[in-house]
XYZ file of C-alpha atoms in Angstrom:
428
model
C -56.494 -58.433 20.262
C -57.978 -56.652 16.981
C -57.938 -58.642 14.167
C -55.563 -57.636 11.678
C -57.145 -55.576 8.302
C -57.301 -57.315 5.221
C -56.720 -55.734 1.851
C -56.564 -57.691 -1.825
C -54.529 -55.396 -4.000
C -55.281 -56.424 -7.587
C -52.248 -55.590 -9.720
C -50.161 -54.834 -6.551
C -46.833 -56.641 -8.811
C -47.184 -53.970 -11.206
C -44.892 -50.851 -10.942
C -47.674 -48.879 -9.007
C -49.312 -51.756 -6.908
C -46.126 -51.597 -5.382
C -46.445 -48.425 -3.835
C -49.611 -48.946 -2.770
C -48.812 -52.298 -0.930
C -46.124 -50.517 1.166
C -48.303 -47.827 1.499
C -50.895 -49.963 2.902
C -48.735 -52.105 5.412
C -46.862 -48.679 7.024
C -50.760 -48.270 7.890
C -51.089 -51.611 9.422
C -52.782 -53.385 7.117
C -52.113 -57.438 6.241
C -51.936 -57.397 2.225
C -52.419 -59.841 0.178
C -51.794 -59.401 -4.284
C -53.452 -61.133 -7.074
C -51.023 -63.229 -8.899
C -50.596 -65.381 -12.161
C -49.290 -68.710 -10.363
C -47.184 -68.853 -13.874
C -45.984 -72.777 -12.764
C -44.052 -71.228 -10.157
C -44.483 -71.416 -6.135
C -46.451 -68.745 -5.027
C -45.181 -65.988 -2.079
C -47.211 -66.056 1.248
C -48.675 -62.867 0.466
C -49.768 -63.991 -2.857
C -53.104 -64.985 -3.773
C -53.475 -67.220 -7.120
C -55.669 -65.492 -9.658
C -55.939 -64.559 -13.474
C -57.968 -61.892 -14.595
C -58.884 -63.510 -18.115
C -60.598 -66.332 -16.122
C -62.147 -64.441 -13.426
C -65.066 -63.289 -15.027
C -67.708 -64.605 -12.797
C -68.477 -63.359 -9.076
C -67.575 -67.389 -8.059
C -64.860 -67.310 -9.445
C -63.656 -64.668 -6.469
C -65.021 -66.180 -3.674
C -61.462 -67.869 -2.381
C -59.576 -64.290 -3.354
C -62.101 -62.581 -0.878
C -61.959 -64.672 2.204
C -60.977 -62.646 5.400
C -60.800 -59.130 3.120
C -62.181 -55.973 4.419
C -61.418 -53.822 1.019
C -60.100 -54.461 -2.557
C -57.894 -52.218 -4.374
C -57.963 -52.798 -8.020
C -54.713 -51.457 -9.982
C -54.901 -53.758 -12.587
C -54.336 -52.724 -16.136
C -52.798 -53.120 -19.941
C -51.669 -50.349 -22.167
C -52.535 -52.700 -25.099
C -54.037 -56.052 -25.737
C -52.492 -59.087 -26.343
C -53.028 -62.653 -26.978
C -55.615 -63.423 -24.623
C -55.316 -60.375 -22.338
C -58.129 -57.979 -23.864
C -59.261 -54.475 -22.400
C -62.595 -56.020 -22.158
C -61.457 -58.312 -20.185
C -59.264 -57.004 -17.600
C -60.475 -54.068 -17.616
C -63.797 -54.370 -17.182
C -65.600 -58.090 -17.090
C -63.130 -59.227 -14.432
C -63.530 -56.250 -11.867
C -66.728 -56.297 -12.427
C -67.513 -59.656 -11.262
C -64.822 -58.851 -8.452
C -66.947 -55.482 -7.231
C -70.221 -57.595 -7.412
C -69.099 -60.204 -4.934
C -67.470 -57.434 -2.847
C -71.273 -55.853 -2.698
C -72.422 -59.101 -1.659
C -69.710 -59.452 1.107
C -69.872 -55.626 1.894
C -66.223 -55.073 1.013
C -64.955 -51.349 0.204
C -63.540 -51.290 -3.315
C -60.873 -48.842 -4.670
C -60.409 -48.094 -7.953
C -57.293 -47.152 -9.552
C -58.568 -45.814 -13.163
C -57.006 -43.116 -15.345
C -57.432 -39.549 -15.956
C -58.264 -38.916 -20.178
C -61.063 -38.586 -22.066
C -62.922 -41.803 -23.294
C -61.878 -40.665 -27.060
C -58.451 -40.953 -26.266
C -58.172 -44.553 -26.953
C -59.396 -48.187 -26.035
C -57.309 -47.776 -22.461
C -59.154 -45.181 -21.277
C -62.919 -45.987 -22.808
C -62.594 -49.485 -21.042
C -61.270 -48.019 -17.730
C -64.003 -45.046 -17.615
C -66.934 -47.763 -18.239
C -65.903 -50.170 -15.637
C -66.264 -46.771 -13.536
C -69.461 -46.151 -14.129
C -70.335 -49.604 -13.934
C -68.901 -49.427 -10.523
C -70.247 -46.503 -8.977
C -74.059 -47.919 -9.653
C -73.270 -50.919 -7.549
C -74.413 -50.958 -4.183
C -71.097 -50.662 -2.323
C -68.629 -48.853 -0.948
C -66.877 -47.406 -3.986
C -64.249 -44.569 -4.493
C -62.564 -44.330 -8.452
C -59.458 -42.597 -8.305
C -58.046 -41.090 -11.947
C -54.549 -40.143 -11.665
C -52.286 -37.914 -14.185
C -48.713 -39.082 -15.462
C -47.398 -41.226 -11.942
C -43.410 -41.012 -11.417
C -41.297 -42.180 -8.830
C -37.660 -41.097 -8.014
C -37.226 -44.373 -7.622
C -37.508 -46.043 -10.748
C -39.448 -45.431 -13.542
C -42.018 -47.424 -15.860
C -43.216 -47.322 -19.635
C -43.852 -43.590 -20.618
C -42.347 -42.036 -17.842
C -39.118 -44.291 -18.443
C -39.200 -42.575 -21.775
C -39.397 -39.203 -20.549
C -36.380 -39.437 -18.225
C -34.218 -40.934 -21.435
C -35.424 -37.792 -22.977
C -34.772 -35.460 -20.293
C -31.469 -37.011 -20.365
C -30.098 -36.946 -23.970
C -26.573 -36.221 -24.401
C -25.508 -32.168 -24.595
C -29.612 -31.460 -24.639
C -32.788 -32.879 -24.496
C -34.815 -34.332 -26.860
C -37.957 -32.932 -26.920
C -41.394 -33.794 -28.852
C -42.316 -30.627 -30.714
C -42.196 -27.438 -28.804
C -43.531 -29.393 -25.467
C -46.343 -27.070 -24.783
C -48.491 -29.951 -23.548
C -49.755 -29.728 -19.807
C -50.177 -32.668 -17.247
C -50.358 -32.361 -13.852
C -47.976 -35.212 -12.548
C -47.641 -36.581 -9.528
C -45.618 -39.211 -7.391
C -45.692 -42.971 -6.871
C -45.768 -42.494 -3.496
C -48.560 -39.879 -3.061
C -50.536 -41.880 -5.246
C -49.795 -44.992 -3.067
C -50.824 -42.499 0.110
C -54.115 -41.742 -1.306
C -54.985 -44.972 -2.027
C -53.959 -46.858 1.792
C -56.090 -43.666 3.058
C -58.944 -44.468 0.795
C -59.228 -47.646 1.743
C -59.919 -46.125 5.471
C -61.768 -43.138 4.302
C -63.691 -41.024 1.728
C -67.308 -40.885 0.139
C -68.060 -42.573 -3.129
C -67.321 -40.803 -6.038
C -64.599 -39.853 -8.510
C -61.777 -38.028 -7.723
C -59.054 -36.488 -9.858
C -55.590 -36.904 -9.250
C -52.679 -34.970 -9.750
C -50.321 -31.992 -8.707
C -52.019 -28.494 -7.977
C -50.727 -26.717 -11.296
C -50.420 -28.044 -15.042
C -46.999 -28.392 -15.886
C -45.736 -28.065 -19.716
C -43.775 -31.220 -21.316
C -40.820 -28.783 -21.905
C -40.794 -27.614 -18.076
C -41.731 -31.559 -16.935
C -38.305 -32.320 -18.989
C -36.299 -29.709 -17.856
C -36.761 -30.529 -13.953
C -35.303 -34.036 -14.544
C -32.607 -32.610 -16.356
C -31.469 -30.822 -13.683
C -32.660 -33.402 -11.492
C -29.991 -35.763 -12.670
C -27.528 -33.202 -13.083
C -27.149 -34.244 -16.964
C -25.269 -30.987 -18.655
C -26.310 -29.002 -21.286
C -29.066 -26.321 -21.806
C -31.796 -26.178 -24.074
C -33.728 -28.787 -26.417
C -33.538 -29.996 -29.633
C -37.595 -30.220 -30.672
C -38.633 -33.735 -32.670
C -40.946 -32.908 -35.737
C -43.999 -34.173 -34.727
C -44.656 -35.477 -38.097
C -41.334 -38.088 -36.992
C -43.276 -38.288 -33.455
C -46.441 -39.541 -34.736
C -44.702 -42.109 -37.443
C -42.644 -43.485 -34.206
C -46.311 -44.043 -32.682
C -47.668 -45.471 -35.629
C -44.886 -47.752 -35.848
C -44.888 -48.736 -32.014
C -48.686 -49.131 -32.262
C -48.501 -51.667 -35.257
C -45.435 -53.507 -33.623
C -47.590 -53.640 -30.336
C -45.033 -52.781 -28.435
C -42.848 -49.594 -27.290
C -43.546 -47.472 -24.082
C -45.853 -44.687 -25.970
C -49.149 -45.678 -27.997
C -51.750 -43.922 -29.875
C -53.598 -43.888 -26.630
C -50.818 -41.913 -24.843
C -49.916 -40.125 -27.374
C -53.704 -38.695 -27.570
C -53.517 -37.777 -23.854
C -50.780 -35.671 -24.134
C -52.168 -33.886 -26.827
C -55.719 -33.280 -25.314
C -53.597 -32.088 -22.319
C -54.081 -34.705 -19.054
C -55.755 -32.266 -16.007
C -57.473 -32.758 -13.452
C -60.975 -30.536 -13.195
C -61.099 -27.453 -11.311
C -60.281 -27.667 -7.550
C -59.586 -31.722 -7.687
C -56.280 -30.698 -5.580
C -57.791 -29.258 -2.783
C -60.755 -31.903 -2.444
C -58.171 -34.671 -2.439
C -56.731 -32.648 0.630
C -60.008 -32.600 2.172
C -61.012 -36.344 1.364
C -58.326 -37.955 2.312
C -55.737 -36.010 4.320
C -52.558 -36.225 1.484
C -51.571 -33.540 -0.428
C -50.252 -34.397 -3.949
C -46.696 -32.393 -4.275
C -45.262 -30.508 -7.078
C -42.476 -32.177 -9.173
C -39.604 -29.961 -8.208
C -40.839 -30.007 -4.375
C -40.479 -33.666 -4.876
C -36.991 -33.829 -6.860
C -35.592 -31.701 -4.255
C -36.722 -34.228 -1.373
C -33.964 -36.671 -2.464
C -30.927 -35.831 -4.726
C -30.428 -38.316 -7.271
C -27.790 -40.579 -7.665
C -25.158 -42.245 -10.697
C -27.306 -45.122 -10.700
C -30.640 -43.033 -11.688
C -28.451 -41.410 -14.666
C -27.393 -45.016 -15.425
C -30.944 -45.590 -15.988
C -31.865 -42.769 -17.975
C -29.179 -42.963 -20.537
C -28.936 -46.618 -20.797
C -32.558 -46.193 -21.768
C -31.735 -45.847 -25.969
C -28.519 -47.788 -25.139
C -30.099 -50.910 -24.470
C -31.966 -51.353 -27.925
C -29.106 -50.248 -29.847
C -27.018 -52.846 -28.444
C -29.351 -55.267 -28.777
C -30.055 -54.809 -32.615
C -26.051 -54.397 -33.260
C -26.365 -58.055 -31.796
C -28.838 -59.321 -33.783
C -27.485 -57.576 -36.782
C -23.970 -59.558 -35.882
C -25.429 -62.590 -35.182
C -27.659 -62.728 -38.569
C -25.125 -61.468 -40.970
C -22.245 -63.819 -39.232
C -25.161 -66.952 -40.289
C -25.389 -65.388 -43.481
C -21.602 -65.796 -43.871
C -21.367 -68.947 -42.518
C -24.277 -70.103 -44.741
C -22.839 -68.828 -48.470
C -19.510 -68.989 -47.813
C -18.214 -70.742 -50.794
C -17.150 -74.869 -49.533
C -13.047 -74.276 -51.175
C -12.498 -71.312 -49.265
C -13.720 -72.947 -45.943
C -11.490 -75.655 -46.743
C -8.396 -73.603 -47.751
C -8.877 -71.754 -44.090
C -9.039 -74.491 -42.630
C -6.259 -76.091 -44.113
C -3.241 -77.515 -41.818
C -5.051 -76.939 -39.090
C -6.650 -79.112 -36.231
C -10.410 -78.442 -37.861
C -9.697 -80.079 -41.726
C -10.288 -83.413 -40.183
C -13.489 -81.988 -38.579
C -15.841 -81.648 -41.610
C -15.271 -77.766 -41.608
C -18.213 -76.809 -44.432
C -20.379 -78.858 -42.386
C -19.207 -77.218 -39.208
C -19.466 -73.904 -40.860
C -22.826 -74.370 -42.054
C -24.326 -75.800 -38.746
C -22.899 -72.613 -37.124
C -24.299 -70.324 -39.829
C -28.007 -72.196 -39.252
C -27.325 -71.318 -35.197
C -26.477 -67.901 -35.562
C -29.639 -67.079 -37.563
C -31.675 -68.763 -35.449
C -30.181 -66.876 -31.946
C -30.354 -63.417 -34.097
C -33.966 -64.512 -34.726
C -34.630 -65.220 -31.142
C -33.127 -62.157 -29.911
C -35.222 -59.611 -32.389
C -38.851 -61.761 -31.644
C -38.558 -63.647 -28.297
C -40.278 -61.959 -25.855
C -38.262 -62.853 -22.927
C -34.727 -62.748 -24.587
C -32.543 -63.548 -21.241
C -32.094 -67.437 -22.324
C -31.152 -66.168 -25.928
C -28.410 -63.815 -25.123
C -27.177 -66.781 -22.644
C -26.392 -68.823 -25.398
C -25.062 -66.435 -27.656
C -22.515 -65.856 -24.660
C -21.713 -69.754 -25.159
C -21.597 -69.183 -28.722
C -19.076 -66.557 -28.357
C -16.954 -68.277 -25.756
C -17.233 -71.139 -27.251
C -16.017 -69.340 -30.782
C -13.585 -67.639 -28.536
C -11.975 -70.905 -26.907
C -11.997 -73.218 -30.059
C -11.586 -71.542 -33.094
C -8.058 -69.744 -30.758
C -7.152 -73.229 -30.159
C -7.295 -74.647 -33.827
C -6.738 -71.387 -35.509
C -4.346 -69.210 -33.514
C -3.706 -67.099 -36.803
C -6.994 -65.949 -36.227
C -6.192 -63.528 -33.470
C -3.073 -61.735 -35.633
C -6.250 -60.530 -37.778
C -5.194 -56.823 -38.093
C -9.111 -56.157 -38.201
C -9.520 -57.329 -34.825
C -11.034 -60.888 -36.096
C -11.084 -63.229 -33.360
C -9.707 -60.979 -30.423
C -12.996 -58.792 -31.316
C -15.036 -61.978 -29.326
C -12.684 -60.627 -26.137
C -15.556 -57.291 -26.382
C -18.022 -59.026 -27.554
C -18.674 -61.495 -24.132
C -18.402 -58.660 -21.601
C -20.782 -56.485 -24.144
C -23.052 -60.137 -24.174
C -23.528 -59.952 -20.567
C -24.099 -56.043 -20.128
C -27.392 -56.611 -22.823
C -28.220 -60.107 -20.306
C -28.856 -57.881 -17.705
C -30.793 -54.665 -19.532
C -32.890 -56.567 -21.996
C -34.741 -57.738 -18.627
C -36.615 -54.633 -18.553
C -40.254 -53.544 -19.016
């Protein structure tokens, strides 16, 4: 029996590695991905690895056992603590291709298409590139344009779909005359499993056959989703670029000066890139609307789209609530706590002290909910918080739900609301 190909996908977690994996095994080949073990127990395909410590060609000796070719899809949009574009970007796969030229092991690599000038993203990408093509190995660099999938959506091209899907019509950056040449997840994912088989080494541009403009890009998904309403209402771009600025400075936010620099230098491919693709590898990279007509979409993908500026409104209302109620709790004079208190089961509770401890919690959770990067375990408790509020303060203070304001009987909207934002704020 033939012994079973071996590929290493690098990044194959991430939200295009996962293409490629499945595109790899339809073809038969035994993957296995890099992962952060994280203190967790690792999956059987998973190999343990981090890129900020494998920066020597040892350090990839275990990784490489039994592989026949590496695919490296690894990337950041913007550093961070001690993930640096030096690092993953270019120190790391470099000491991964040099032991794969020692071991003779074909190396893909997933880069971008842009121009170096563009930002730190793309200048770290391109010179791993280079670095990579003067090794003495088996090497093919593949630079795609803007990657979609109809089956999800990641980062920028998240955003794009929340834009294409605005409410009566889309939003729209300026007057969208910017041209990329898009393509999908899953020809990208095709390219790669078939140059992993074939291809000379070189660089090859990736993307559809003809630029498409930003407005025309938007306008597909639109109909795509079958959103209603015609036409676009255009975004200053002086209130574009101060939403970049800010989202750069914050370090966080789908779209960064780097992005925001492709789109304006225009992201395509060189003359003829289609067709050699075709040629190389045997997968043609389809138009957008050939591709949104392969599948119609479904409730669930507009559910997506225009939860997209849903999410983050919710979740600041929250932490708006949650601060201001500690604020209250915190300066609310000690006589009127008393007097509201008064003949009920919490005056022999210490109810200043009771109201203070609760104001101290609240700010804290509001706290944790703007800043904590992994908010699930903060809107957990706030849902104890407010069923807790719910439960006990009904109990002692019954009064509290004849409110004609809504005053206690507003916790009743505030749980189900509570676990609504539990489930979106896990999103990337």
């Amino acid at each position: 029996m033939a012994e079973t190909r071996c590929a290493l996908v690098v990044g194959g977690r991430g939200f295009l590695g996962g293409f490629m994996v499945a595109a790899l095994r339809r073809r038969g080949w035994r993957v296995c991905v890099l992962a952060r073990p994280q203190g967790r127990r690792m999956d059987a395909d998973e190999v343990p690895g981090d890129l900020t410590r494998m920066l020597a060609e040892d350090d990839w000796a275990q990784a490489l056992d039994r592989v026949s070719v590496v695919v490296n899809a690894a990337g950041i949009l913007r550093e961070g603590g001690r993930q640096t574009f030096e690092d993953v970007h270019e120190r790391a796969p470099l000491a991964l291709a040099q032991a794969c030229a020692a071991r003779g092991i074909r190396f893909v690599q997933v880069s971008a298409l842009g121009h170096p000038d563009d930002g730190g993203f793309i200048a770290s990408k391109h010179r791993f590139d280079a670095a990579l093509l003067e090794l003495p190995i088996e090497a093919i660099v593949l630079r795609p344009s803007v990657v979609y999938s109809l089956r999800g959506s990641y980062g920028g091209t998240s955003l794009l779909r929340a834009l294409a899907a605005f409410p009566w019509r889309m939003l729209l950056p300026g007057d969208g005359h910017w041209t990329f040449q898009p393509l999908c997840a899953e020809d990208l994912g095709e390219i790669v499993a078939a140059a992993c088989e074939r291809g000379a080494r070189g660089t090859y541009d990736i993307g559809c056959e003809h630029p498409l403009a930003l407005r025309d890009y938007q306008s597909s998904w639109r109909r795509w989703l079958q959103i209603p309403g015609q036409g676009a209402w255009q975004m200053p771009l002086l209130l574009v670029r101060a939403q970049v600025a800010l989202g750069q400075w914050l370090g966080r936010g789908p779209v960064n000066r780097t992005i925001w620099n492709m789109l304006l230098r225009g992201n395509r491919t060189e003359a003829g890139a289609h067709q050699r693709v075709l040629d190389t590898f045997g997968v043609r990279v389809r138009a957008l609307d050939e591709v949104l007509q392969s599948e119609p979409s479904q409730m669930q993908d507009r559910w997506a789209a225009q939860l997209y500026f849903l999410a983050p409104w919710l979740q600041w209302s929250v932490v708006l609530l949650w601060l201001w109620s500690g604020v209250v709790g915190l300066v609310t004079p000690a006589a009127q706590i008393e007097a509201m208190a008064q003949g009920s089961a919490l005056a022999a509770a210490a109810p200043v002290a009771l109201a203070r401890a609760a104001g101290v919690l609240d700010l804290a959770l509001g706290l944790g909910l703007a800043f904590a990067p992994r908010p699930r375990g903060v809107v957990l408790a706030m849902l104890a918080c407010a069923t807790a509020y719910l439960v006990g303060f009904g109990l002692a203070l019954p009064v509290q739900f004849l409110d004609p304001l809504g005053g206690l009987l507003k916790n009743v909207v505030l749980i189900p609301a509570l676990a609504v934002l539990w489930v979106l704020v896990d999103r990337r």
